[in-house]
Short mmCIF file of C-alpha atoms in Angstrom, two decimals:
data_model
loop_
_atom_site.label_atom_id
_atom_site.label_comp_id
_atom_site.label_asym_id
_atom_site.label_seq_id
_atom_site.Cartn_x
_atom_site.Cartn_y
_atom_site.Cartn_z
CA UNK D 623 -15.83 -4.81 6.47
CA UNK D 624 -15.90 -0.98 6.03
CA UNK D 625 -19.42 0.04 4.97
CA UNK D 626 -19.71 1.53 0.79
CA UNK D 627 -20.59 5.26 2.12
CA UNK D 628 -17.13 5.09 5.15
CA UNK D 629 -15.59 4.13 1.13
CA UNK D 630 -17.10 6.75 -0.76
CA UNK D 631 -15.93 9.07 1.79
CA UNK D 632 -12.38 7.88 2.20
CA UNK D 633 -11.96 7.93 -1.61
CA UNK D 634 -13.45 11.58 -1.60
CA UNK D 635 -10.64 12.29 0.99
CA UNK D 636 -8.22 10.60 -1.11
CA UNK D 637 -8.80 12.81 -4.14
CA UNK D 638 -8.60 15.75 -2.47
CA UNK D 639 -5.21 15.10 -0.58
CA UNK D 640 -3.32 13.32 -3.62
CA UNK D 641 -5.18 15.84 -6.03
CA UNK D 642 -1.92 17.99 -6.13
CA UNK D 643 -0.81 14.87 -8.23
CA UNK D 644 -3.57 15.19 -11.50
CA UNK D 645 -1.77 15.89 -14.51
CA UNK D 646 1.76 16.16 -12.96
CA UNK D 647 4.32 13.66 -14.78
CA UNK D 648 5.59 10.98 -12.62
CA UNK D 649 9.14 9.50 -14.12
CA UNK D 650 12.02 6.96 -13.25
CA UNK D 651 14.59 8.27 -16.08
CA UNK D 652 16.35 4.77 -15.07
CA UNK D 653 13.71 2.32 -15.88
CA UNK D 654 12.59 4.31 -18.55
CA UNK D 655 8.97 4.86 -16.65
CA UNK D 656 7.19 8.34 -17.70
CA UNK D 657 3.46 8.79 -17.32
CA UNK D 658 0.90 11.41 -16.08
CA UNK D 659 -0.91 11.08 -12.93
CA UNK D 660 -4.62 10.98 -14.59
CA UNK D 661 -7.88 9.75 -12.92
CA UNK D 662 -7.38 6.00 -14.15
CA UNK D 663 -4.78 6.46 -11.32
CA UNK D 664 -6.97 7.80 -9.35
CA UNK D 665 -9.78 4.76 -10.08
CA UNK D 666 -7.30 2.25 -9.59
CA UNK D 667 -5.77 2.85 -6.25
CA UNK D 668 -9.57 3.65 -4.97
CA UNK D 669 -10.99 0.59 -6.53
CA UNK D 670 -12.30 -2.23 -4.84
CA UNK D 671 -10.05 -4.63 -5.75
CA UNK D 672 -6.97 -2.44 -4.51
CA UNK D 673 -8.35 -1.63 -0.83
CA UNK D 674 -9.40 -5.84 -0.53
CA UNK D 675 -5.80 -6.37 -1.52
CA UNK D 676 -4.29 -4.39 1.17
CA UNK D 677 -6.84 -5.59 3.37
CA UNK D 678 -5.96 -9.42 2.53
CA UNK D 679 -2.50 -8.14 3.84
CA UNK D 680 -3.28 -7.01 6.98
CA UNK D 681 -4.28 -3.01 6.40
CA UNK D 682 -7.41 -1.32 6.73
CA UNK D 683 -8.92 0.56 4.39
CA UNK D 684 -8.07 4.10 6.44
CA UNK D 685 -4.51 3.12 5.91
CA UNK D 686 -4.52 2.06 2.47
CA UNK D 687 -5.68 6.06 1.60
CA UNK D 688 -3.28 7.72 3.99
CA UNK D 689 -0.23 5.85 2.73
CA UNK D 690 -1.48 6.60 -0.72
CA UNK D 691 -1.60 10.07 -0.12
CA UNK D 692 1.98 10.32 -0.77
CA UNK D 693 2.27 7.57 -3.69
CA UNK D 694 4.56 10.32 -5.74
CA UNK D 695 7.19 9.98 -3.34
CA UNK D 696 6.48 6.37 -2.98
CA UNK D 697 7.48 5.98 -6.69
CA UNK D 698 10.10 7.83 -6.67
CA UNK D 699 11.98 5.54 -4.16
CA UNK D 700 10.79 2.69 -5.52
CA UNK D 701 12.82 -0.37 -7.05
CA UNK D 702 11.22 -1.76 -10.27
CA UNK D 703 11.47 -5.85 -9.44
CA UNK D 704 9.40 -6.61 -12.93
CA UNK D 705 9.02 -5.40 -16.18
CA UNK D 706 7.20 -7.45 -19.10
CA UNK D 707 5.19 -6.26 -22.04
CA UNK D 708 1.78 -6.50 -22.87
CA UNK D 709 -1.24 -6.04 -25.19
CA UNK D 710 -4.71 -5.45 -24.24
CA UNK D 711 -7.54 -4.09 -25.99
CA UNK D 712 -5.35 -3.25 -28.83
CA UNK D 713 -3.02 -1.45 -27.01
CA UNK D 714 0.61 -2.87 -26.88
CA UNK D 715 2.05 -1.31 -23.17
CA UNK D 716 4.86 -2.02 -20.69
CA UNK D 717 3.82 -3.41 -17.37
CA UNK D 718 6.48 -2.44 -14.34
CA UNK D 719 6.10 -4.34 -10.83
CA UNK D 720 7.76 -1.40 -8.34
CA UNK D 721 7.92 -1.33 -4.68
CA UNK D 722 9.09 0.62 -1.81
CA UNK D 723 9.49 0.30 1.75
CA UNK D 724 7.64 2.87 3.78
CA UNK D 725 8.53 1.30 7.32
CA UNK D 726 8.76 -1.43 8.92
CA UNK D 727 6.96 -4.62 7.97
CA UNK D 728 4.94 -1.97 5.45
CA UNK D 729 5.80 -2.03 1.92
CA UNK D 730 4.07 -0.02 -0.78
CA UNK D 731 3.25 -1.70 -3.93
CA UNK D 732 2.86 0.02 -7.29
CA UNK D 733 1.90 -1.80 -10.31
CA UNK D 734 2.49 0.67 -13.63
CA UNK D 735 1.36 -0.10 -17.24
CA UNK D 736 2.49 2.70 -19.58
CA UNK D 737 2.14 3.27 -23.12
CA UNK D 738 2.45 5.67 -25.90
CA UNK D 739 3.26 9.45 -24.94
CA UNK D 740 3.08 9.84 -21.18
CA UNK D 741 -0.13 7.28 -20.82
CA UNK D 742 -0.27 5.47 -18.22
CA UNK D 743 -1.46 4.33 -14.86
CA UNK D 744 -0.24 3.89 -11.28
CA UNK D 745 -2.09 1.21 -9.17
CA UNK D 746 -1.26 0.86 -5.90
CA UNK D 747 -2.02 -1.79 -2.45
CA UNK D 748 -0.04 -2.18 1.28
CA UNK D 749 1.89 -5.37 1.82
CA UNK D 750 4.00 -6.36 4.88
CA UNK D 751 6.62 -8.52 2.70
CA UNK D 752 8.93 -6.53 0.45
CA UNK D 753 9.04 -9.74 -1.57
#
């Protein structure tokens, strides 16, 4: 188990590498997919819950950051394998299920809600099954 402050710092690192990405729109014209990179991005791929989940699949927290580094181009390549619809908190969205292969046995997973103009969020956890 990585200690909270080895967390804080890889998160700080994080930001500051994939920080060219704030604001900037991130789109898949063929799914339909348009949102802008915002800090709920940000908060989601650093959360807890997202570093356990690529941990749980065999990558350490170190790697979950540097392959998240380049999640832009990692969406961009990706293949949407689920879209549903949703509502939460009063909020009706689209939910999209994309992933891409980086390498090998090392597949990057990126949950996307969107809704209304451009809003959104990109989550984001390592797998070694593209399935």
């Amino acid at each position: 188990m990585v200690k909270a402050f080895c967390l804080d710092e890889l998160r700080n690192n994080f930001r500051n590498q994939a920080g060219c990405n704030r604001k900037k729109l991130f789109e898949k014209k063929e799914n339909e997919i348009k949102f802008v990179f915002n800090r709920m991005s940000f908060n989601k791929i650093g959360c807890n819950k997202s570093i356990n989940r690529s941990e749980k699949n065999g990558f350490t927290p170190e790697e979950h950051f540097k392959a998240a580094e380049n999640i832009k181009e990692y969406f961009e390549n990706a293949v949407v394998l689920a879209q549903s619809y949703i509502y939460k908190k009063g909020r009706a969205g689209t939910y999209y299920l994309c992933c891409c292969k980086i390498a090998e046995r090392k597949y990057a997973w990126m949950p996307v809600v969107t809704w209304g103009n451009d809003e959104g969020y990109i989550d984001f956890y390592l797998s070694k099954d593209g399935e």
